[in-house]
Amino acid sequence: MNAPTNVDLFSGAIARLDKAFQYADIDAEALERLKHPKQILQVSVPVRMDDGSLKIFTGYRVRHDDTRGPTKGGLRYSPNVDISEVKALAFWMTFKCAVMNIPYGGAKGGICVNPKELSRLELERLSRGFIEQIADFIGPETDIPAPDMYTNAMIMGWMMDEYSKIHRRHTPGVITGKPIPLGGSQGREEATGRGAYYCIKELEKKRDWVPKKTRVAVQGFGNAGQSIARLLHADGYQIVAVSDSRGGIYKPEGFDIPSLIQIKNESRRLQAVYCTGSVCEAVPSKSITNEQLLELDVDVLIPAALEDVITVSNANQIKAPVIVEVANGPTTGEADEILNERGKLVVPDILANAGGVTVSYFEWVQNQQGFYWSLEEVQQRLHAMMTQEFNHVYDWMIEKRIDMRTAAYAVALSRIGAAIASLGTAQYFSDNDS
Ligand code: GLU
C-alpha cells in the first residue's frame, strides 16, 4: 500500500530540525518533542459505489503539535497517501504556521484514493463518510482541516455540512477553504499562489529584477501554479514553461497565461470538481517533460506540484538561481545541500506556500466572529504578513550566514520553543529555590 517514495518522507522532514537547532532559541527537550506527532488517527471509510458494490477506503489525520494553538492543515485525496507522507505534511504545517506567526499548530490528513475514478456522488459519500469517522478528532478549537492536493472548496463544503449535522449546530469554523456562500473567505482560492507572488515581489526589489526580462518556469498547473503564473504574467514576467501531471510545454518568448488557463480549464471533463485537461494540448509550443522543465535555463523555478522532485539525481542540473517552493517538500535534504553549495537561493515551502494557510486563518477568524471582510482587506492583510515574515527570515539568513530554509526553521523553532518553554523547562523544574 505504501508508495516507496513516501517511506522516509517523515524522517527526511525531521532531519532538517537538527541543522536549524543550532541557530534557534529552543531547548533540546522541546526539540525532541517536535520529532513525535501528538496524535495519529487511521480510519476505514466504507462507501456504497454507484454500481451497488461496497468499497473501503483508508484515511488518516495526524495532529503534529498544538502548543501554539489548534492544529491546522489540509486533506489530500491521492492514491499515494500513506502515514509517513501525512506525518511529514503535518510536521511541515506546524513550522509553516510558526514561521508565519499564526496561532496554530500543524496537522494533515488524507484518503488513499484516486478521486478521478469516482463519480461526484461517490466523492460526496466518501467525503461525508470520512468526516463521520473523524468528527470527534477535529473541531474549530482543536483541529481545522482545509483543502490540499485534489480536494477543493465543494468538498470542504460537504465536510462542513456533515460535521454541522453530526454536532447539530452550524459550525463553519471547523474547516477552511469553503465556498464563499458557505462561510468561505474572499481570496482563499488564490491565496497560496498570491503568497508566493508576494515573496517574489520582495526578491524583485532585492535582486533588481526587471519583470519583462525575468524568465519563470512553473511545474504544476493546478490552483497554486495557475495563480502564481497569472499574477507574475500580469506584472510582465515571462512564463516560459508550465506543466501538469501529463507533461509540460515550453515557449522561450513566454506564454499568454490567461488564455492558457482558460484552455486548460475548458478542457476539464468533470468541470465542477476536477480538472482533467492537460496543458500539453493547449497551445502550439515545444513539448517537454516535467524533468526537463526543472532543468531549464530560467531565472526563477517554481515547483508547484509534488514532493521530492528535486533530488540528488537532478540537483546538479538545476540552472535557475532562485527556486520558490510552492509545493510542499519538493526538494530532498540531499538535494538541498547540493543547491546550497551551488549558491542557489531556495525560498522554502514553509514560507513560500504559506499564503494558503494564512488566508485559512483569516477565514477561521471571520467564521468565529461572524463578520466578513472584503477581498481588498484579505489581500492587504496577506500582503502585510507575507512581506513581514519573508523579510524576517531573509534577514536571519543574511545575519547568521545560513540558507533560507535553515533560517525559516530557526525562526519557527524559536517561536515554538518560546511557547513550550512558557509551560516550564527541565531547568525551571529542577531549580527548587525559585
Ligand atoms: N493544504 C494547504 C497547505 O499545505 C493549506 C492548509 C490550510 O489552509 O490549512 O498549506
Tab-separated table of C-alpha atoms and ligand atoms in Angstrom:
chain	number	residue	atom	x	y	z
A	1	MET	CA	0.000	0.000	0.000
A	2	ASN	CA	2.813	2.426	0.868
A	3	ALA	CA	4.376	4.131	-2.131
A	4	PRO	CA	8.137	3.576	-1.763
A	5	THR	CA	8.932	7.278	-2.204
A	6	ASN	CA	6.939	8.207	0.908
A	7	VAL	CA	8.522	5.748	3.320
A	8	ASP	CA	11.211	8.127	4.514
A	9	LEU	CA	9.410	11.409	3.991
A	10	PHE	CA	8.845	11.936	7.720
A	11	SER	CA	12.444	11.027	8.690
A	12	GLY	CA	13.661	13.331	5.926
A	13	ALA	CA	11.420	16.102	7.217
A	14	ILE	CA	12.570	15.905	10.853
A	15	ALA	CA	16.231	15.637	9.802
A	16	ARG	CA	16.051	19.327	8.901
A	17	LEU	CA	15.426	20.201	12.567
A	18	ASP	CA	18.885	19.273	13.821
A	19	LYS	CA	20.526	21.659	11.389
A	20	ALA	CA	18.263	24.558	12.382
A	21	PHE	CA	18.554	23.776	16.120
A	22	GLN	CA	21.983	25.390	16.496
A	23	TYR	CA	20.616	28.724	15.227
A	24	ALA	CA	17.355	28.652	17.208
A	25	ASP	CA	16.427	29.626	20.712
A	26	ILE	CA	14.881	26.344	21.867
A	27	ASP	CA	15.946	23.730	24.384
A	28	ALA	CA	16.799	20.152	23.471
A	29	GLU	CA	13.744	18.663	25.230
A	30	ALA	CA	11.381	20.864	23.237
A	31	LEU	CA	13.174	19.886	20.047
A	32	GLU	CA	12.754	16.204	20.911
A	33	ARG	CA	9.001	16.717	21.402
A	34	LEU	CA	8.690	18.047	17.871
A	35	LYS	CA	10.094	14.837	16.437
A	36	HIS	CA	6.986	12.932	17.597
A	37	PRO	CA	3.477	13.704	16.275
A	38	LYS	CA	0.952	14.304	19.070
A	39	GLN	CA	-1.875	12.118	17.704
A	40	ILE	CA	-2.361	9.796	14.743
A	41	LEU	CA	-5.729	8.517	13.580
A	42	GLN	CA	-6.325	5.912	10.888
A	43	VAL	CA	-9.854	5.192	9.719
A	44	SER	CA	-11.667	2.931	7.270
A	45	VAL	CA	-14.403	4.613	5.277
A	46	PRO	CA	-16.989	2.281	3.712
A	47	VAL	CA	-18.587	3.792	0.596
A	48	ARG	CA	-21.534	2.424	-1.375
A	49	MET	CA	-20.448	2.822	-5.007
A	50	ASP	CA	-22.791	3.719	-7.866
A	51	ASP	CA	-22.791	0.121	-9.128
A	52	GLY	CA	-24.097	-1.104	-5.776
A	53	SER	CA	-20.797	-2.554	-4.504
A	54	LEU	CA	-19.146	-1.559	-1.217
A	55	LYS	CA	-15.601	-0.197	-1.253
A	56	ILE	CA	-13.489	0.530	1.823
A	57	PHE	CA	-11.091	3.492	1.722
A	58	THR	CA	-8.278	4.169	4.201
A	59	GLY	CA	-7.983	7.679	5.633
A	60	TYR	CA	-5.638	9.412	8.064
A	61	ARG	CA	-5.472	12.513	10.220
A	62	VAL	CA	-2.277	13.424	12.071
A	63	ARG	CA	-2.022	16.249	14.613
A	64	HIS	CA	1.646	17.055	14.916
A	65	ASP	CA	1.858	19.745	17.620
A	66	ASP	CA	-0.684	22.060	19.229
A	67	THR	CA	1.441	24.117	21.610
A	68	ARG	CA	0.769	27.366	19.739
A	69	GLY	CA	-2.931	26.750	19.066
A	70	PRO	CA	-5.426	24.393	17.433
A	71	THR	CA	-3.860	22.225	14.755
A	72	LYS	CA	-4.363	23.221	11.128
A	73	GLY	CA	-3.731	21.648	7.769
A	74	GLY	CA	-5.178	20.234	4.603
A	75	LEU	CA	-6.729	16.973	3.494
A	76	ARG	CA	-5.491	15.345	0.303
A	77	TYR	CA	-7.047	12.721	-1.917
A	78	SER	CA	-4.379	10.720	-3.672
A	79	PRO	CA	-3.531	7.066	-4.336
A	80	ASN	CA	-0.086	7.741	-2.805
A	81	VAL	CA	-1.352	8.934	0.579
A	82	ASP	CA	0.256	6.967	3.393
A	83	ILE	CA	1.060	7.551	7.016
A	84	SER	CA	4.666	8.687	6.513
A	85	GLU	CA	3.569	11.307	4.000
A	86	VAL	CA	0.758	12.566	6.233
A	87	LYS	CA	3.112	12.777	9.243
A	88	ALA	CA	5.638	14.770	7.198
A	89	LEU	CA	2.945	17.094	5.887
A	90	ALA	CA	1.565	17.626	9.424
A	91	PHE	CA	5.081	18.408	10.662
A	92	TRP	CA	5.544	20.996	7.884
A	93	MET	CA	2.245	22.628	8.859
A	94	THR	CA	3.486	23.180	12.448
A	95	PHE	CA	6.502	25.023	11.060
A	96	LYS	CA	4.536	26.863	8.387
A	97	CYS	CA	2.137	28.284	10.986
A	98	ALA	CA	5.030	29.212	13.297
A	99	VAL	CA	7.072	30.892	10.566
A	100	MET	CA	4.001	32.997	9.690
A	101	ASN	CA	3.340	33.630	13.406
A	102	ILE	CA	-0.213	32.292	13.034
A	103	PRO	CA	-1.607	30.947	16.359
A	104	TYR	CA	-1.934	27.357	15.176
A	105	GLY	CA	-0.116	24.050	15.383
A	106	GLY	CA	0.147	21.648	12.470
A	107	ALA	CA	-1.948	18.755	11.181
A	108	LYS	CA	-2.649	16.975	7.932
A	109	GLY	CA	-4.893	14.253	6.624
A	110	GLY	CA	-5.790	12.376	3.551
A	111	ILE	CA	-7.557	9.480	1.931
A	112	CYS	CA	-5.825	6.874	-0.178
A	113	VAL	CA	-7.971	7.206	-3.327
A	114	ASN	CA	-7.719	8.227	-6.955
A	115	PRO	CA	-10.519	10.811	-6.965
A	116	LYS	CA	-10.650	10.922	-10.757
A	117	GLU	CA	-12.025	7.367	-10.726
A	118	LEU	CA	-15.030	8.336	-8.574
A	119	SER	CA	-18.331	9.872	-9.667
A	120	ARG	CA	-19.399	13.102	-7.989
A	121	LEU	CA	-21.900	11.265	-5.816
A	122	GLU	CA	-19.294	8.694	-4.769
A	123	LEU	CA	-16.929	11.542	-3.937
A	124	GLU	CA	-19.574	13.218	-1.797
A	125	ARG	CA	-20.321	9.960	0.047
A	126	LEU	CA	-16.591	9.382	0.650
A	127	SER	CA	-16.062	12.948	1.939
A	128	ARG	CA	-19.055	12.812	4.281
A	129	GLY	CA	-18.110	9.283	5.396
A	130	PHE	CA	-14.597	10.421	6.268
A	131	ILE	CA	-15.951	13.270	8.430
A	132	GLU	CA	-18.238	10.807	10.216
A	133	GLN	CA	-15.100	8.837	11.162
A	134	ILE	CA	-13.011	11.807	12.312
A	135	ALA	CA	-15.782	14.030	13.768
A	136	ASP	CA	-14.502	13.618	17.345
A	137	PHE	CA	-10.910	14.333	16.359
A	138	ILE	CA	-11.493	17.693	14.620
A	139	GLY	CA	-13.252	20.905	15.681
A	140	PRO	CA	-12.903	24.700	15.439
A	141	GLU	CA	-10.890	24.822	18.681
A	142	THR	CA	-8.951	21.572	18.231
A	143	ASP	CA	-8.126	20.715	14.621
A	144	ILE	CA	-9.223	22.529	11.468
A	145	PRO	CA	-8.850	20.823	8.063
A	146	ALA	CA	-8.605	22.599	4.696
A	147	PRO	CA	-8.097	21.750	1.008
A	148	ASP	CA	-4.895	20.212	-0.271
A	149	MET	CA	-3.962	18.143	-3.312
A	150	TYR	CA	-7.101	17.061	-5.280
A	151	THR	CA	-9.561	18.438	-2.746
A	152	ASN	CA	-11.439	21.691	-3.314
A	153	ALA	CA	-13.984	24.156	-1.959
A	154	MET	CA	-17.014	21.981	-2.721
A	155	ILE	CA	-15.508	19.045	-0.811
A	156	MET	CA	-14.828	21.381	2.149
A	157	GLY	CA	-18.487	22.484	1.955
A	158	TRP	CA	-19.716	18.869	2.123
A	159	MET	CA	-17.421	18.240	5.083
A	160	MET	CA	-18.523	21.335	6.996
A	161	ASP	CA	-22.156	20.405	6.365
A	162	GLU	CA	-21.583	16.847	7.606
A	163	TYR	CA	-19.753	17.998	10.746
A	164	SER	CA	-22.528	20.538	11.465
A	165	LYS	CA	-25.170	17.806	11.127
A	166	ILE	CA	-23.297	15.451	13.479
A	167	HIS	CA	-22.846	18.177	16.101
A	168	ARG	CA	-26.322	19.660	15.497
A	169	ARG	CA	-25.013	23.212	15.153
A	170	HIS	CA	-23.801	25.246	12.207
A	171	THR	CA	-20.021	25.153	12.581
A	172	PRO	CA	-18.303	26.966	9.694
A	173	GLY	CA	-15.057	27.333	11.711
A	174	VAL	CA	-14.383	23.568	11.660
A	175	ILE	CA	-12.943	23.710	8.164
A	176	THR	CA	-11.489	26.362	5.853
A	177	GLY	CA	-11.321	26.739	2.100
A	178	LYS	CA	-15.124	26.508	1.913
A	179	PRO	CA	-17.225	28.025	-0.885
A	180	ILE	CA	-17.834	31.729	-0.153
A	181	PRO	CA	-21.644	31.309	0.247
A	182	LEU	CA	-20.965	28.722	2.978
A	183	GLY	CA	-18.662	30.967	5.010
A	184	GLY	CA	-15.516	30.790	2.905
A	185	SER	CA	-13.210	33.778	2.692
A	186	GLN	CA	-12.701	36.108	-0.198
A	187	GLY	CA	-9.297	35.444	-1.696
A	188	ARG	CA	-8.792	31.916	-0.274
A	189	GLU	CA	-8.810	30.202	-3.675
A	190	GLU	CA	-5.766	32.069	-4.999
A	191	ALA	CA	-4.076	32.591	-1.616
A	192	THR	CA	-1.247	30.058	-1.969
A	193	GLY	CA	-0.178	31.497	-5.324
A	194	ARG	CA	-0.610	35.066	-4.124
A	195	GLY	CA	1.519	34.458	-1.032
A	196	ALA	CA	4.352	33.098	-3.195
A	197	TYR	CA	3.883	36.068	-5.537
A	198	TYR	CA	4.436	38.468	-2.627
A	199	CYS	CA	7.681	36.609	-1.800
A	200	ILE	CA	8.824	37.059	-5.414
A	201	LYS	CA	7.935	40.770	-5.280
A	202	GLU	CA	10.286	41.146	-2.303
A	203	LEU	CA	13.036	39.284	-4.187
A	204	GLU	CA	12.420	41.528	-7.194
A	205	LYS	CA	13.466	44.510	-5.057
A	206	LYS	CA	16.456	42.739	-3.534
A	207	ARG	CA	17.767	41.390	-6.848
A	208	ASP	CA	16.774	44.330	-9.091
A	209	TRP	CA	14.761	42.088	-11.385
A	210	VAL	CA	13.134	43.649	-14.432
A	211	PRO	CA	9.935	41.580	-14.859
A	212	LYS	CA	9.996	41.663	-18.679
A	213	LYS	CA	13.482	40.167	-18.647
A	214	THR	CA	12.797	37.610	-15.919
A	215	ARG	CA	12.027	34.088	-17.145
A	216	VAL	CA	9.981	31.762	-14.976
A	217	ALA	CA	9.164	28.038	-15.206
A	218	VAL	CA	6.224	26.644	-13.238
A	219	GLN	CA	5.919	22.913	-12.576
A	220	GLY	CA	2.265	22.107	-11.802
A	221	PHE	CA	-0.673	23.983	-13.272
A	222	GLY	CA	-3.266	23.350	-10.590
A	223	ASN	CA	-4.735	26.010	-8.326
A	224	ALA	CA	-1.458	27.364	-6.895
A	225	GLY	CA	0.553	27.058	-10.136
A	226	GLN	CA	-2.122	28.864	-12.136
A	227	SER	CA	-2.491	31.690	-9.601
A	228	ILE	CA	1.205	32.463	-9.375
A	229	ALA	CA	1.652	32.248	-13.168
A	230	ARG	CA	-1.307	34.617	-13.670
A	231	LEU	CA	-0.072	37.177	-11.132
A	232	LEU	CA	3.517	37.172	-12.401
A	233	HIS	CA	2.389	37.331	-16.030
A	234	ALA	CA	0.192	40.352	-15.221
A	235	ASP	CA	3.326	42.109	-13.927
A	236	GLY	CA	5.180	41.378	-17.176
A	237	TYR	CA	7.200	38.301	-16.125
A	238	GLN	CA	7.953	35.826	-18.920
A	239	ILE	CA	6.346	32.493	-18.031
A	240	VAL	CA	8.311	30.325	-20.461
A	241	ALA	CA	7.281	26.858	-19.257
A	242	VAL	CA	4.387	25.225	-17.449
A	243	SER	CA	3.450	21.595	-16.870
A	244	ASP	CA	0.846	19.322	-15.365
A	245	SER	CA	0.924	15.640	-14.460
A	246	ARG	CA	0.903	14.629	-18.138
A	247	GLY	CA	3.873	16.790	-19.200
A	248	GLY	CA	4.898	20.349	-19.996
A	249	ILE	CA	5.151	22.995	-22.683
A	250	TYR	CA	7.961	25.445	-23.369
A	251	LYS	CA	7.925	28.714	-25.307
A	252	PRO	CA	11.068	30.901	-24.968
A	253	GLU	CA	9.160	34.156	-25.629
A	254	GLY	CA	6.651	33.375	-22.845
A	255	PHE	CA	3.020	32.237	-22.757
A	256	ASP	CA	-0.143	34.295	-22.619
A	257	ILE	CA	-1.167	32.888	-19.256
A	258	PRO	CA	-4.863	33.959	-19.107
A	259	SER	CA	-5.630	32.129	-22.360
A	260	LEU	CA	-3.595	29.114	-21.253
A	261	ILE	CA	-5.617	28.955	-18.022
A	262	GLN	CA	-8.849	29.254	-19.984
A	263	ILE	CA	-7.912	26.475	-22.404
A	264	LYS	CA	-6.744	24.203	-19.603
A	265	ASN	CA	-9.912	24.767	-17.585
A	266	GLU	CA	-12.270	24.408	-20.519
A	267	SER	CA	-10.843	21.001	-21.328
A	268	ARG	CA	-11.933	19.656	-17.930
A	269	ARG	CA	-14.115	16.630	-18.110
A	270	LEU	CA	-15.561	16.893	-14.606
A	271	GLN	CA	-15.686	20.677	-14.748
A	272	ALA	CA	-17.142	21.487	-11.374
A	273	VAL	CA	-14.919	19.200	-9.339
A	274	TYR	CA	-11.763	18.084	-11.126
A	275	CYS	CA	-9.579	19.417	-13.864
A	276	THR	CA	-8.501	16.554	-16.081
A	277	GLY	CA	-7.369	18.564	-19.088
A	278	SER	CA	-3.694	18.679	-19.907
A	279	VAL	CA	-1.693	21.817	-20.664
A	280	CYS	CA	0.152	19.725	-23.237
A	281	GLU	CA	-2.859	20.021	-25.549
A	282	ALA	CA	-3.318	23.758	-25.056
A	283	VAL	CA	-1.207	25.802	-27.473
A	284	PRO	CA	1.389	25.205	-30.154
A	285	SER	CA	4.721	25.017	-28.343
A	286	LYS	CA	7.576	22.665	-27.673
A	287	SER	CA	6.623	19.665	-25.515
A	288	ILE	CA	8.903	18.965	-22.597
A	289	THR	CA	8.813	16.511	-19.734
A	290	ASN	CA	8.354	17.516	-16.125
A	291	GLU	CA	12.002	16.568	-15.551
A	292	GLN	CA	13.207	18.794	-18.405
A	293	LEU	CA	11.182	21.711	-17.071
A	294	LEU	CA	13.146	21.624	-13.815
A	295	GLU	CA	16.447	21.903	-15.677
A	296	LEU	CA	15.535	24.836	-17.958
A	297	ASP	CA	17.745	27.892	-18.122
A	298	VAL	CA	15.353	30.284	-16.341
A	299	ASP	CA	15.702	32.937	-13.638
A	300	VAL	CA	13.050	31.554	-11.312
A	301	LEU	CA	11.969	27.937	-10.966
A	302	ILE	CA	8.648	27.278	-9.218
A	303	PRO	CA	7.963	23.637	-8.309
A	304	ALA	CA	4.216	23.744	-7.576
A	305	ALA	CA	3.260	20.079	-7.857
A	306	LEU	CA	4.668	17.133	-5.951
A	307	GLU	CA	7.114	16.241	-3.189
A	308	ASP	CA	10.665	15.053	-3.877
A	309	VAL	CA	11.052	16.294	-7.454
A	310	ILE	CA	14.451	17.923	-6.877
A	311	THR	CA	16.734	15.104	-5.756
A	312	VAL	CA	20.417	14.098	-5.835
A	313	SER	CA	19.925	12.947	-9.397
A	314	ASN	CA	18.965	16.338	-10.827
A	315	ALA	CA	20.130	18.972	-8.287
A	316	ASN	CA	23.385	19.474	-10.185
A	317	GLN	CA	21.480	20.124	-13.402
A	318	ILE	CA	19.190	22.849	-11.997
A	319	LYS	CA	20.120	26.102	-13.734
A	320	ALA	CA	17.718	28.580	-12.123
A	321	PRO	CA	19.495	30.725	-9.490
A	322	VAL	CA	16.251	31.082	-7.497
A	323	ILE	CA	13.800	28.301	-6.595
A	324	VAL	CA	10.482	29.191	-4.981
A	325	GLU	CA	8.875	26.098	-3.437
A	326	VAL	CA	5.119	26.368	-3.896
A	327	ALA	CA	4.644	22.582	-3.490
A	328	ASN	CA	5.140	21.013	-0.069
A	329	GLY	CA	8.525	19.269	0.184
A	330	PRO	CA	9.659	19.415	-3.471
A	331	THR	CA	13.374	19.275	-2.539
A	332	THR	CA	15.017	16.362	-0.709
A	333	GLY	CA	17.521	17.074	2.076
A	334	GLU	CA	20.473	15.850	-0.008
A	335	ALA	CA	19.402	17.958	-2.981
A	336	ASP	CA	19.175	20.939	-0.650
A	337	GLU	CA	22.848	20.565	0.275
A	338	ILE	CA	23.824	20.488	-3.402
A	339	LEU	CA	21.710	23.544	-4.236
A	340	ASN	CA	23.196	25.456	-1.297
A	341	GLU	CA	26.759	24.561	-2.325
A	342	ARG	CA	25.944	25.765	-5.819
A	343	GLY	CA	24.790	29.120	-4.425
A	344	LYS	CA	21.124	28.737	-5.326
A	345	LEU	CA	18.554	30.641	-3.283
A	346	VAL	CA	15.721	28.339	-2.235
A	347	VAL	CA	12.672	30.096	-0.771
A	348	PRO	CA	11.421	27.175	1.360
A	349	ASP	CA	7.932	25.700	1.147
A	350	ILE	CA	7.030	26.528	4.752
A	351	LEU	CA	7.327	30.204	3.814
A	352	ALA	CA	6.697	30.330	0.055
A	353	ASN	CA	3.403	28.425	0.129
A	354	ALA	CA	2.158	29.773	3.469
A	355	GLY	CA	-0.335	32.163	1.813
A	356	GLY	CA	-2.919	29.353	1.757
A	357	VAL	CA	-2.924	28.687	5.478
A	358	THR	CA	-2.672	32.403	6.219
A	359	VAL	CA	-5.953	33.126	4.410
A	360	SER	CA	-7.379	29.957	6.005
A	361	TYR	CA	-6.596	31.609	9.326
A	362	PHE	CA	-8.402	34.752	8.137
A	363	GLU	CA	-11.373	32.581	7.127
A	364	TRP	CA	-11.482	30.952	10.570
A	365	VAL	CA	-11.249	34.351	12.301
A	366	GLN	CA	-14.168	35.601	10.168
A	367	ASN	CA	-16.203	32.441	10.947
A	368	GLN	CA	-15.529	32.718	14.687
A	369	GLN	CA	-16.539	36.397	14.806
A	370	GLY	CA	-19.363	36.098	12.245
A	371	PHE	CA	-18.136	39.222	10.456
A	372	TYR	CA	-16.746	39.067	6.939
A	373	TRP	CA	-14.008	41.029	5.189
A	374	SER	CA	-13.734	42.407	1.665
A	375	LEU	CA	-11.281	40.980	-0.877
A	376	GLU	CA	-9.160	44.130	-0.512
A	377	GLU	CA	-8.921	43.643	3.269
A	378	VAL	CA	-7.883	39.999	2.821
A	379	GLN	CA	-5.248	40.885	0.229
A	380	GLN	CA	-3.868	43.779	2.297
A	381	ARG	CA	-3.526	41.607	5.402
A	382	LEU	CA	-1.939	38.765	3.428
A	383	HIS	CA	0.477	41.181	1.790
A	384	ALA	CA	1.463	42.665	5.150
A	385	MET	CA	2.051	39.281	6.809
A	386	MET	CA	3.878	37.661	3.886
A	387	THR	CA	6.156	40.661	3.417
A	388	GLN	CA	6.953	40.920	7.104
A	389	GLU	CA	7.745	37.227	7.620
A	390	PHE	CA	9.616	36.897	4.308
A	391	ASN	CA	11.920	39.750	5.323
A	392	HIS	CA	12.251	38.441	8.860
A	393	VAL	CA	13.514	35.077	7.551
A	394	TYR	CA	15.652	36.745	4.860
A	395	ASP	CA	17.344	38.928	7.476
A	396	TRP	CA	18.100	35.868	9.671
A	397	MET	CA	19.608	34.188	6.630
A	398	ILE	CA	21.928	37.151	5.995
A	399	GLU	CA	22.755	37.774	9.645
A	400	LYS	CA	23.577	34.150	10.507
A	401	ARG	CA	25.030	33.298	7.053
A	402	ILE	CA	22.785	30.294	6.589
A	403	ASP	CA	20.495	29.124	3.820
A	404	MET	CA	16.923	30.407	3.748
A	405	ARG	CA	15.353	27.065	4.714
A	406	THR	CA	17.510	26.762	7.827
A	407	ALA	CA	16.667	30.385	8.670
A	408	ALA	CA	12.919	29.687	8.283
A	409	TYR	CA	13.154	26.602	10.518
A	410	ALA	CA	15.226	28.517	13.084
A	411	VAL	CA	12.633	31.334	13.226
A	412	ALA	CA	9.803	28.785	13.560
A	413	LEU	CA	11.695	26.695	16.149
A	414	SER	CA	12.375	29.770	18.269
A	415	ARG	CA	8.662	30.665	18.288
A	416	ILE	CA	7.572	27.113	19.117
A	417	GLY	CA	10.399	26.855	21.667
A	418	ALA	CA	9.213	30.034	23.400
A	419	ALA	CA	5.679	28.597	23.680
A	420	ILE	CA	6.917	25.253	25.056
A	421	ALA	CA	9.288	26.992	27.486
A	422	SER	CA	6.424	29.144	28.814
A	423	LEU	CA	4.989	25.949	30.315
A	424	GLY	CA	8.304	25.186	32.051
A	425	THR	CA	11.633	23.721	31.025
A	426	ALA	CA	13.768	20.985	32.650
A	427	GLN	CA	15.927	23.735	34.127
A	428	TYR	CA	12.927	25.516	35.671
A	429	PHE	CA	11.565	22.369	37.327
A	430	SER	CA	14.927	21.207	38.640
A	431	ASP	CA	15.680	24.580	40.220
A	432	ASN	CA	13.825	24.215	43.573
A	433	ASP	CA	14.926	27.551	45.016
A	434	SER	CA	12.872	29.700	42.702
B	1	GLU	N1	-3.052	22.496	2.297
B	1	GLU	C1	-2.507	23.817	2.400
B	1	GLU	C2	-1.077	23.757	2.873
B	1	GLU	O1	-0.403	22.771	2.715
B	1	GLU	C3	-3.389	24.745	3.220
B	1	GLU	C4	-3.619	24.354	4.626
B	1	GLU	C5	-4.673	25.183	5.335
B	1	GLU	O2	-5.200	26.101	4.727
B	1	GLU	O3	-4.959	24.879	6.498
B	1	GLU	O4	-0.546	24.721	3.336
